[in-house]
Amino acid sequence: MNAVGAPARGRRRARVRVTGTVQGVGFRPYVYRLAGELGLGGYVLNDSHGVLIEIEGSADAVDRFVARLRCEAPPLAVVEQVLAEERVPCGEGSFAIRDSVGGQVPDAPVTPDTATCEDCVRELFDPADRRFRYPFINCTNCGPRFTIVRGVPYDRPLTTMASFAMCAECRAEYDDPADRRFHAQPNACPECGPSLRLLSGRGEPVAGDPLAATAAALRAGAIVSIKGIGGYHLACLAASERTVAGLRARKHREDKPFALMAPSLTVADSLVSLDPVSRGLLTGPPRPIVLAPRRPDAPVADSVAPGAPELGVMLPYSPLHHLLLTDVGETLVMTSANVSDEPIAFVDDDALERLREIADLFLVHDRPIQTRTDDSVVRAHTILRRSRGYVPAALSLPGAGTPRPLLACGAGLKNTFCLARGGRAWVSHHIGDLENYETLRSFTDGISHFGALFAVEPEVVAHDLHPEYLSTKYALELDGIELVGVQHHHAHLAACLAEHGEPGPAIGAIFDGTGYGFDGTVWGGELLYGDVRSFERVGSLMAVALPGAARAIKQPWRMACAWLVASGLEPPAAWRPIGELARSGLASPLTTSMGRLFDAVAALAGIRAEVNYEGQAAIELEAACDPSERGSYPIALTGEPLVIDPRETIRAVAADVRAGRSSGVIARRFHRAIASATVEACVGLADAHATEVVALSGGVFQNRVLLESVSDGLTATGLRVLVPERLPAGDGGISYGQAAVAAATL
Ligand SMILES: [Zn+2]
Ligand SMILES: [Zn+2]
């Protein structure tokens, strides 16, 4: 921050420029109040760079104003820079909020959806307040934003609140700079705003108070579909095994854990062990689902998260949740309302149609959701799904940013896209697996929506090299743009470096399930040397057959066959035909996938032969690890480029299985072997390439046991370790990496 001029006596005037997320977050009324408090004249306005202020008064008051500006900013503001310069006083004695200066679109016109603030919660439960128990209470510091925006400027007519005309009282709040609801676009009350309705499973209105009836039904064991901020949830009592098992059966979601919503932090504490970081995440404004170790005596049904050592817990984030959780008084399952792999429902008619076989009741309301936005999922310092509460906050691009506006299309699974202009990148909400018409449509609609919101008309489009990804096909069909193909694992490396503002070059250990390589093989256990511009593949896991290609992903026992054959062992009789297939190479592309090696060991150890969702075998292998086990398995590093050769490891696993050792011991020894090989490989490569930075990314590094041991091992040798923090290590971070690569190569 620049100091304001030299010490001066008497009257002074300063022009103050504030950049960052400072629009639509109550910044102007805050400035208005601060100026009033300090007896300053002048004005404040929004323009295309952020907020512009001129203040005039006593020299001392001007200095205090500038000093307090940053540290007392409203809760949703993210102040990046405050620059002040001296002006000539003109005798302005009063302070005003001036109209915005139009023209260019600001960098942060729309902020993420934010959990109900404490002031609003207090009013919600205050019988004397005019919004007592009103499920849509909000203010400048909280409420829906991204999910209700239809266009820019972010103003009521361009939100899904457009059809609700404010009553006189709401309008007065909205127009009063001293009010907490000044320009709060979703401002509403029971007189003029949205309202709830309860519908039967057949879509017919249910008489009576919707909230009271919903709470009573939930307590009696019903499954209720509830319209939330970014989509519909399915809710039921978390402690009732019969109810949760019923939900699981109706949802056809065999094993995937259900998220929980606890009524309070105290109750959340009884479900999972929370460290201070997780506690902060649970109660912070984005309100994600927080994964944390499950307490052995957690009062939840077994069916909530079968076999999982962690539970996903969140706290109420909308007024409706606060009311419901208070009325029910117990933890609820609160899972995305969808059937199996379909995207979360968010359009009313569609929800009723798709969910009628699942939900007994529908608690709906008449405020439309513009953009489907799933709950975000975090675990301590890492983010697993970045969506509601985080999107559409911008990330920086490294260096000079991108010289031309660009779009990065992301990967195939867990897709996000990313738009970038100048030094900023906007990564989309979680789109999901681009495998069907529904998700493809939310991908294309999302790109148009973001393009309009952030004024990005892409001239350059970055895409994965996989020709079969729908995101790649989308890019290739566009006309009049320049294409940049980005290798999958390079995108992972670049995303990690760019997020940390690290220029590189660095060594990257990029481990995931599947990514398209340069040589027609399926990559996924890659050791790279490079920066955001380019890379070299300096090592990998040994390549083996992927018997039956895509089928091997669903059936880890096929990978067990491939690794047994590669290690000179004979698969058990029942697996022999697939062993033959792997040996023949028919329908068996070669893969260096680390994810598939974890699958193979999970199958060998008897933990899981077939999966019901992506990554399940590896997740259960990690969960099985016996923490008291100190042994490891032999593993070889050979050749140049380096090859991590786990054939001895596989032979040792097989011997332990024959000897009847527990799966916990086998799992732990295997993790230790992979971690030590990874550390040794990275240390050697960092030394050979004279770098001190190692980036760890790819979905396999969502495995905490592996990540911690590799990271600790590398740090102990003096290397600097970077891991993704603001974006997922999995494919949700790919689009940002593609954008960083494209920006650097243009
Ligand atoms: Zn509020
Ligand atoms: Zn009103």
PDB file of N, CA, C and O in Angstrom, residues 371-427:
ATOM      1  N   THR A 371     -27.786 -22.180 -12.305  1.00  0.00           N
ATOM      2  CA  THR A 371     -26.690 -23.090 -12.619  1.00  0.00           C
ATOM      3  C   THR A 371     -26.596 -24.183 -11.568  1.00  0.00           C
ATOM      4  O   THR A 371     -26.435 -23.909 -10.384  1.00  0.00           O
ATOM      5  N   ARG A 372     -26.706 -25.413 -12.019  1.00  0.00           N
ATOM      6  CA  ARG A 372     -26.563 -26.582 -11.152  1.00  0.00           C
ATOM      7  C   ARG A 372     -25.175 -26.563 -10.521  1.00  0.00           C
ATOM      8  O   ARG A 372     -24.169 -26.479 -11.222  1.00  0.00           O
ATOM      9  N   THR A 373     -25.095 -26.586  -9.219  1.00  0.00           N
ATOM     10  CA  THR A 373     -23.802 -26.511  -8.550  1.00  0.00           C
ATOM     11  C   THR A 373     -23.784 -27.478  -7.372  1.00  0.00           C
ATOM     12  O   THR A 373     -24.476 -27.277  -6.376  1.00  0.00           O
ATOM     13  N   ASP A 374     -23.010 -28.533  -7.498  1.00  0.00           N
ATOM     14  CA  ASP A 374     -22.933 -29.538  -6.432  1.00  0.00           C
ATOM     15  C   ASP A 374     -22.241 -28.983  -5.196  1.00  0.00           C
ATOM     16  O   ASP A 374     -21.489 -28.020  -5.269  1.00  0.00           O
ATOM     17  N   ASP A 375     -22.445 -29.661  -4.072  1.00  0.00           N
ATOM     18  CA  ASP A 375     -21.689 -29.324  -2.872  1.00  0.00           C
ATOM     19  C   ASP A 375     -20.213 -29.608  -3.138  1.00  0.00           C
ATOM     20  O   ASP A 375     -19.864 -30.602  -3.775  1.00  0.00           O
ATOM     21  N   SER A 376     -19.358 -28.743  -2.632  1.00  0.00           N
ATOM     22  CA  SER A 376     -17.916 -28.981  -2.738  1.00  0.00           C
ATOM     23  C   SER A 376     -17.501 -29.996  -1.682  1.00  0.00           C
ATOM     24  O   SER A 376     -18.180 -30.162  -0.664  1.00  0.00           O
ATOM     25  N   VAL A 377     -16.390 -30.683  -1.949  1.00  0.00           N
ATOM     26  CA  VAL A 377     -15.893 -31.694  -1.010  1.00  0.00           C
ATOM     27  C   VAL A 377     -14.430 -31.400  -0.701  1.00  0.00           C
ATOM     28  O   VAL A 377     -13.619 -31.237  -1.616  1.00  0.00           O
ATOM     29  N   VAL A 378     -14.108 -31.302   0.579  1.00  0.00           N
ATOM     30  CA  VAL A 378     -12.726 -31.018   0.977  1.00  0.00           C
ATOM     31  C   VAL A 378     -12.269 -32.017   2.029  1.00  0.00           C
ATOM     32  O   VAL A 378     -13.075 -32.660   2.692  1.00  0.00           O
ATOM     33  N   ARG A 379     -10.961 -32.131   2.148  1.00  0.00           N
ATOM     34  CA  ARG A 379     -10.377 -32.917   3.224  1.00  0.00           C
ATOM     35  C   ARG A 379      -9.145 -32.147   3.692  1.00  0.00           C
ATOM     36  O   ARG A 379      -8.190 -31.991   2.931  1.00  0.00           O
ATOM     37  N   ALA A 380      -9.198 -31.630   4.916  1.00  0.00           N
ATOM     38  CA  ALA A 380      -8.115 -30.829   5.490  1.00  0.00           C
ATOM     39  C   ALA A 380      -7.575 -29.840   4.455  1.00  0.00           C
ATOM     40  O   ALA A 380      -8.285 -28.956   4.007  1.00  0.00           O
ATOM     41  N   HIS A 381      -6.321 -29.986   4.024  1.00  0.00           N
ATOM     42  CA  HIS A 381      -5.730 -28.977   3.145  1.00  0.00           C
ATOM     43  C   HIS A 381      -6.015 -29.216   1.663  1.00  0.00           C
ATOM     44  O   HIS A 381      -5.551 -28.465   0.821  1.00  0.00           O
ATOM     45  N   THR A 382      -6.747 -30.274   1.339  1.00  0.00           N
ATOM     46  CA  THR A 382      -6.962 -30.545  -0.075  1.00  0.00           C
ATOM     47  C   THR A 382      -8.444 -30.422  -0.433  1.00  0.00           C
ATOM     48  O   THR A 382      -9.315 -30.613   0.407  1.00  0.00           O
ATOM     49  N   ILE A 383      -8.684 -30.093  -1.692  1.00  0.00           N
ATOM     50  CA  ILE A 383     -10.061 -29.988  -2.165  1.00  0.00           C
ATOM     51  C   ILE A 383     -10.294 -31.112  -3.158  1.00  0.00           C
ATOM     52  O   ILE A 383      -9.479 -31.360  -4.036  1.00  0.00           O
ATOM     53  N   LEU A 384     -11.371 -31.846  -2.974  1.00  0.00           N
ATOM     54  CA  LEU A 384     -11.626 -32.992  -3.836  1.00  0.00           C
ATOM     55  C   LEU A 384     -12.648 -32.646  -4.918  1.00  0.00           C
ATOM     56  O   LEU A 384     -12.588 -33.157  -6.025  1.00  0.00           O
ATOM     57  N   ARG A 385     -13.600 -31.788  -4.574  1.00  0.00           N
ATOM     58  CA  ARG A 385     -14.537 -31.293  -5.584  1.00  0.00           C
ATOM     59  C   ARG A 385     -14.750 -29.817  -5.303  1.00  0.00           C
ATOM     60  O   ARG A 385     -15.190 -29.440  -4.234  1.00  0.00           O
ATOM     61  N   ARG A 386     -14.394 -28.977  -6.278  1.00  0.00           N
ATOM     62  CA  ARG A 386     -14.508 -27.534  -6.097  1.00  0.00           C
ATOM     63  C   ARG A 386     -15.743 -27.058  -6.834  1.00  0.00           C
ATOM     64  O   ARG A 386     -15.763 -27.017  -8.060  1.00  0.00           O
ATOM     65  N   SER A 387     -16.770 -26.704  -6.068  1.00  0.00           N
ATOM     66  CA  SER A 387     -18.005 -26.274  -6.720  1.00  0.00           C
ATOM     67  C   SER A 387     -18.699 -25.220  -5.861  1.00  0.00           C
ATOM     68  O   SER A 387     -18.107 -24.169  -5.623  1.00  0.00           O
ATOM     69  N   ARG A 388     -19.913 -25.504  -5.331  1.00  0.00           N
ATOM     70  CA  ARG A 388     -20.642 -24.482  -4.591  1.00  0.00           C
ATOM     71  C   ARG A 388     -19.796 -23.870  -3.465  1.00  0.00           C
ATOM     72  O   ARG A 388     -19.142 -24.567  -2.725  1.00  0.00           O
ATOM     73  N   GLY A 389     -19.827 -22.547  -3.379  1.00  0.00           N
ATOM     74  CA  GLY A 389     -19.104 -21.858  -2.319  1.00  0.00           C
ATOM     75  C   GLY A 389     -17.721 -21.392  -2.763  1.00  0.00           C
ATOM     76  O   GLY A 389     -17.155 -20.503  -2.146  1.00  0.00           O
ATOM     77  N   TYR A 390     -17.180 -22.022  -3.794  1.00  0.00           N
ATOM     78  CA  TYR A 390     -15.848 -21.649  -4.295  1.00  0.00           C
ATOM     79  C   TYR A 390     -15.934 -21.029  -5.691  1.00  0.00           C
ATOM     80  O   TYR A 390     -15.137 -20.173  -6.054  1.00  0.00           O
ATOM     81  N   VAL A 391     -16.868 -21.532  -6.481  1.00  0.00           N
ATOM     82  CA  VAL A 391     -17.033 -21.071  -7.862  1.00  0.00           C
ATOM     83  C   VAL A 391     -17.977 -19.869  -7.861  1.00  0.00           C
ATOM     84  O   VAL A 391     -18.990 -19.894  -7.160  1.00  0.00           O
ATOM     85  N   PRO A 392     -17.713 -18.823  -8.607  1.00  0.00           N
ATOM     86  CA  PRO A 392     -16.709 -18.654  -9.661  1.00  0.00           C
ATOM     87  C   PRO A 392     -15.513 -17.770  -9.246  1.00  0.00           C
ATOM     88  O   PRO A 392     -15.066 -16.976 -10.070  1.00  0.00           O
ATOM     89  N   ALA A 393     -15.004 -17.913  -8.039  1.00  0.00           N
ATOM     90  CA  ALA A 393     -13.835 -17.109  -7.655  1.00  0.00           C
ATOM     91  C   ALA A 393     -12.695 -17.348  -8.647  1.00  0.00           C
ATOM     92  O   ALA A 393     -12.463 -18.477  -9.068  1.00  0.00           O
ATOM     93  N   ALA A 394     -11.996 -16.275  -9.001  1.00  0.00           N
ATOM     94  CA  ALA A 394     -10.940 -16.379 -10.015  1.00  0.00           C
ATOM     95  C   ALA A 394      -9.633 -16.887  -9.414  1.00  0.00           C
ATOM     96  O   ALA A 394      -9.366 -16.692  -8.236  1.00  0.00           O
ATOM     97  N   LEU A 395      -8.861 -17.574 -10.234  1.00  0.00           N
ATOM     98  CA  LEU A 395      -7.486 -17.925  -9.882  1.00  0.00           C
ATOM     99  C   LEU A 395      -6.567 -17.097 -10.777  1.00  0.00           C
ATOM    100  O   LEU A 395      -6.969 -16.671 -11.852  1.00  0.00           O
ATOM    101  N   SER A 396      -5.331 -16.918 -10.323  1.00  0.00           N
ATOM    102  CA  SER A 396      -4.370 -16.188 -11.145  1.00  0.00           C
ATOM    103  C   SER A 396      -3.707 -17.131 -12.130  1.00  0.00           C
ATOM    104  O   SER A 396      -3.523 -18.306 -11.838  1.00  0.00           O
ATOM    105  N   LEU A 397      -3.348 -16.575 -13.279  1.00  0.00           N
ATOM    106  CA  LEU A 397      -2.469 -17.306 -14.190  1.00  0.00           C
ATOM    107  C   LEU A 397      -1.048 -16.815 -13.937  1.00  0.00           C
ATOM    108  O   LEU A 397      -0.850 -15.642 -13.612  1.00  0.00           O
ATOM    109  N   PRO A 398      -0.067 -17.699 -14.082  1.00  0.00           N
ATOM    110  CA  PRO A 398       1.302 -17.273 -13.782  1.00  0.00           C
ATOM    111  C   PRO A 398       1.829 -16.275 -14.809  1.00  0.00           C
ATOM    112  O   PRO A 398       1.305 -16.183 -15.931  1.00  0.00           O
ATOM    113  N   GLY A 399       2.855 -15.571 -14.427  1.00  0.00           N
ATOM    114  CA  GLY A 399       3.554 -14.659 -15.328  1.00  0.00           C
ATOM    115  C   GLY A 399       2.646 -13.559 -15.833  1.00  0.00           C
ATOM    116  O   GLY A 399       1.874 -12.964 -15.087  1.00  0.00           O
ATOM    117  N   ALA A 400       2.713 -13.317 -17.132  1.00  0.00           N
ATOM    118  CA  ALA A 400       1.950 -12.231 -17.730  1.00  0.00           C
ATOM    119  C   ALA A 400       0.522 -12.650 -18.056  1.00  0.00           C
ATOM    120  O   ALA A 400      -0.231 -11.888 -18.648  1.00  0.00           O
ATOM    121  N   GLY A 401       0.140 -13.873 -17.699  1.00  0.00           N
ATOM    122  CA  GLY A 401      -1.205 -14.329 -18.016  1.00  0.00           C
ATOM    123  C   GLY A 401      -1.320 -14.708 -19.478  1.00  0.00           C
ATOM    124  O   GLY A 401      -0.323 -15.046 -20.124  1.00  0.00           O
ATOM    125  N   THR A 402      -2.536 -14.624 -20.012  1.00  0.00           N
ATOM    126  CA  THR A 402      -2.730 -15.018 -21.401  1.00  0.00           C
ATOM    127  C   THR A 402      -2.899 -13.794 -22.292  1.00  0.00           C
ATOM    128  O   THR A 402      -3.685 -12.901 -21.973  1.00  0.00           O
ATOM    129  N   PRO A 403      -2.173 -13.744 -23.404  1.00  0.00           N
ATOM    130  CA  PRO A 403      -2.281 -12.589 -24.302  1.00  0.00           C
ATOM    131  C   PRO A 403      -3.621 -12.564 -25.039  1.00  0.00           C
ATOM    132  O   PRO A 403      -4.042 -11.510 -25.506  1.00  0.00           O
ATOM    133  N   ARG A 404      -4.264 -13.741 -25.150  1.00  0.00           N
ATOM    134  CA  ARG A 404      -5.555 -13.791 -25.853  1.00  0.00           C
ATOM    135  C   ARG A 404      -6.557 -14.565 -25.005  1.00  0.00           C
ATOM    136  O   ARG A 404      -6.176 -15.503 -24.308  1.00  0.00           O
ATOM    137  N   PRO A 405      -7.845 -14.196 -25.081  1.00  0.00           N
ATOM    138  CA  PRO A 405      -8.850 -14.889 -24.271  1.00  0.00           C
ATOM    139  C   PRO A 405      -8.901 -16.374 -24.637  1.00  0.00           C
ATOM    140  O   PRO A 405      -8.844 -16.727 -25.818  1.00  0.00           O
ATOM    141  N   LEU A 406      -8.992 -17.232 -23.642  1.00  0.00           N
ATOM    142  CA  LEU A 406      -8.961 -18.652 -23.963  1.00  0.00           C
ATOM    143  C   LEU A 406      -9.936 -19.477 -23.149  1.00  0.00           C
ATOM    144  O   LEU A 406     -10.392 -19.071 -22.076  1.00  0.00           O
ATOM    145  N   LEU A 407     -10.244 -20.627 -23.715  1.00  0.00           N
ATOM    146  CA  LEU A 407     -11.089 -21.636 -23.074  1.00  0.00           C
ATOM    147  C   LEU A 407     -10.274 -22.907 -22.967  1.00  0.00           C
ATOM    148  O   LEU A 407      -9.605 -23.300 -23.920  1.00  0.00           O
ATOM    149  N   ALA A 408     -10.313 -23.558 -21.802  1.00  0.00           N
ATOM    150  CA  ALA A 408      -9.704 -24.875 -21.655  1.00  0.00           C
ATOM    151  C   ALA A 408     -10.824 -25.847 -21.326  1.00  0.00           C
ATOM    152  O   ALA A 408     -11.626 -25.598 -20.423  1.00  0.00           O
ATOM    153  N   CYS A 409     -10.891 -26.947 -22.086  1.00  0.00           N
ATOM    154  CA  CYS A 409     -12.079 -27.814 -22.042  1.00  0.00           C
ATOM    155  C   CYS A 409     -12.028 -28.899 -20.976  1.00  0.00           C
ATOM    156  O   CYS A 409     -13.019 -29.585 -20.755  1.00  0.00           O
ATOM    157  N   GLY A 410     -10.877 -29.111 -20.334  1.00  0.00           N
ATOM    158  CA  GLY A 410     -10.821 -30.104 -19.261  1.00  0.00           C
ATOM    159  C   GLY A 410     -10.727 -31.524 -19.773  1.00  0.00           C
ATOM    160  O   GLY A 410     -10.458 -31.773 -20.950  1.00  0.00           O
ATOM    161  N   ALA A 411     -10.955 -32.462 -18.862  1.00  0.00           N
ATOM    162  CA  ALA A 411     -10.800 -33.884 -19.179  1.00  0.00           C
ATOM    163  C   ALA A 411     -12.170 -34.512 -19.446  1.00  0.00           C
ATOM    164  O   ALA A 411     -13.139 -33.805 -19.741  1.00  0.00           O
ATOM    165  N   GLY A 412     -12.240 -35.827 -19.360  1.00  0.00           N
ATOM    166  CA  GLY A 412     -13.482 -36.535 -19.640  1.00  0.00           C
ATOM    167  C   GLY A 412     -14.285 -36.805 -18.378  1.00  0.00           C
ATOM    168  O   GLY A 412     -15.488 -36.581 -18.330  1.00  0.00           O
ATOM    169  N   LEU A 413     -13.595 -37.293 -17.348  1.00  0.00           N
ATOM    170  CA  LEU A 413     -14.267 -37.564 -16.082  1.00  0.00           C
ATOM    171  C   LEU A 413     -14.060 -36.393 -15.139  1.00  0.00           C
ATOM    172  O   LEU A 413     -13.088 -35.659 -15.256  1.00  0.00           O
ATOM    173  N   LYS A 414     -14.985 -36.229 -14.199  1.00  0.00           N
ATOM    174  CA  LYS A 414     -14.902 -35.138 -13.201  1.00  0.00           C
ATOM    175  C   LYS A 414     -14.579 -33.813 -13.881  1.00  0.00           C
ATOM    176  O   LYS A 414     -13.761 -33.031 -13.411  1.00  0.00           O
ATOM    177  N   ASN A 415     -15.228 -33.591 -15.000  1.00  0.00           N
ATOM    178  CA  ASN A 415     -14.886 -32.430 -15.834  1.00  0.00           C
ATOM    179  C   ASN A 415     -15.168 -31.087 -15.160  1.00  0.00           C
ATOM    180  O   ASN A 415     -16.153 -30.931 -14.452  1.00  0.00           O
ATOM    181  N   THR A 416     -14.256 -30.157 -15.387  1.00  0.00           N
ATOM    182  CA  THR A 416     -14.526 -28.732 -15.222  1.00  0.00           C
ATOM    183  C   THR A 416     -13.965 -28.095 -16.487  1.00  0.00           C
ATOM    184  O   THR A 416     -13.120 -28.695 -17.152  1.00  0.00           O
ATOM    185  N   PHE A 417     -14.432 -26.901 -16.823  1.00  0.00           N
ATOM    186  CA  PHE A 417     -13.778 -26.147 -17.886  1.00  0.00           C
ATOM    187  C   PHE A 417     -13.216 -24.879 -17.261  1.00  0.00           C
ATOM    188  O   PHE A 417     -13.468 -24.593 -16.087  1.00  0.00           O
ATOM    189  N   CYS A 418     -12.448 -24.140 -18.037  1.00  0.00           N
ATOM    190  CA  CYS A 418     -11.821 -22.942 -17.488  1.00  0.00           C
ATOM    191  C   CYS A 418     -11.761 -21.871 -18.570  1.00  0.00           C
ATOM    192  O   CYS A 418     -11.376 -22.160 -19.701  1.00  0.00           O
ATOM    193  N   LEU A 419     -12.192 -20.660 -18.227  1.00  0.00           N
ATOM    194  CA  LEU A 419     -12.062 -19.537 -19.142  1.00  0.00           C
ATOM    195  C   LEU A 419     -11.014 -18.592 -18.567  1.00  0.00           C
ATOM    196  O   LEU A 419     -10.928 -18.442 -17.350  1.00  0.00           O
ATOM    197  N   ALA A 420     -10.232 -17.982 -19.435  1.00  0.00           N
ATOM    198  CA  ALA A 420      -9.174 -17.101 -18.937  1.00  0.00           C
ATOM    199  C   ALA A 420      -9.050 -15.871 -19.814  1.00  0.00           C
ATOM    200  O   ALA A 420      -9.278 -15.917 -21.032  1.00  0.00           O
ATOM    201  N   ARG A 421      -8.710 -14.762 -19.154  1.00  0.00           N
ATOM    202  CA  ARG A 421      -8.512 -13.477 -19.836  1.00  0.00           C
ATOM    203  C   ARG A 421      -7.468 -12.745 -19.025  1.00  0.00           C
ATOM    204  O   ARG A 421      -7.566 -12.668 -17.805  1.00  0.00           O
ATOM    205  N   GLY A 422      -6.443 -12.246 -19.673  1.00  0.00           N
ATOM    206  CA  GLY A 422      -5.385 -11.543 -18.946  1.00  0.00           C
ATOM    207  C   GLY A 422      -4.754 -12.452 -17.902  1.00  0.00           C
ATOM    208  O   GLY A 422      -4.400 -13.590 -18.182  1.00  0.00           O
ATOM    209  N   GLY A 423      -4.663 -11.954 -16.684  1.00  0.00           N
ATOM    210  CA  GLY A 423      -4.021 -12.733 -15.630  1.00  0.00           C
ATOM    211  C   GLY A 423      -4.976 -13.593 -14.832  1.00  0.00           C
ATOM    212  O   GLY A 423      -4.586 -14.191 -13.828  1.00  0.00           O
ATOM    213  N   ARG A 424      -6.245 -13.659 -15.259  1.00  0.00           N
ATOM    214  CA  ARG A 424      -7.215 -14.385 -14.453  1.00  0.00           C
ATOM    215  C   ARG A 424      -7.812 -15.585 -15.151  1.00  0.00           C
ATOM    216  O   ARG A 424      -8.019 -15.568 -16.355  1.00  0.00           O
ATOM    217  N   ALA A 425      -8.086 -16.613 -14.342  1.00  0.00           N
ATOM    218  CA  ALA A 425      -8.705 -17.839 -14.850  1.00  0.00           C
ATOM    219  C   ALA A 425      -9.914 -18.158 -13.989  1.00  0.00           C
ATOM    220  O   ALA A 425      -9.852 -18.094 -12.765  1.00  0.00           O
ATOM    221  N   TRP A 426     -11.026 -18.465 -14.649  1.00  0.00           N
ATOM    222  CA  TRP A 426     -12.237 -18.846 -13.930  1.00  0.00           C
ATOM    223  C   TRP A 426     -12.517 -20.324 -14.203  1.00  0.00           C
ATOM    224  O   TRP A 426     -12.868 -20.694 -15.325  1.00  0.00           O
ATOM    225  N   VAL A 427     -12.342 -21.135 -13.178  1.00  0.00           N
ATOM    226  CA  VAL A 427     -12.599 -22.568 -13.323  1.00  0.00           C
ATOM    227  C   VAL A 427     -14.059 -22.813 -12.976  1.00  0.00           C
ATOM    228  O   VAL A 427     -14.577 -22.284 -11.990  1.00  0.00           O
TER     229      VAL A 427
END
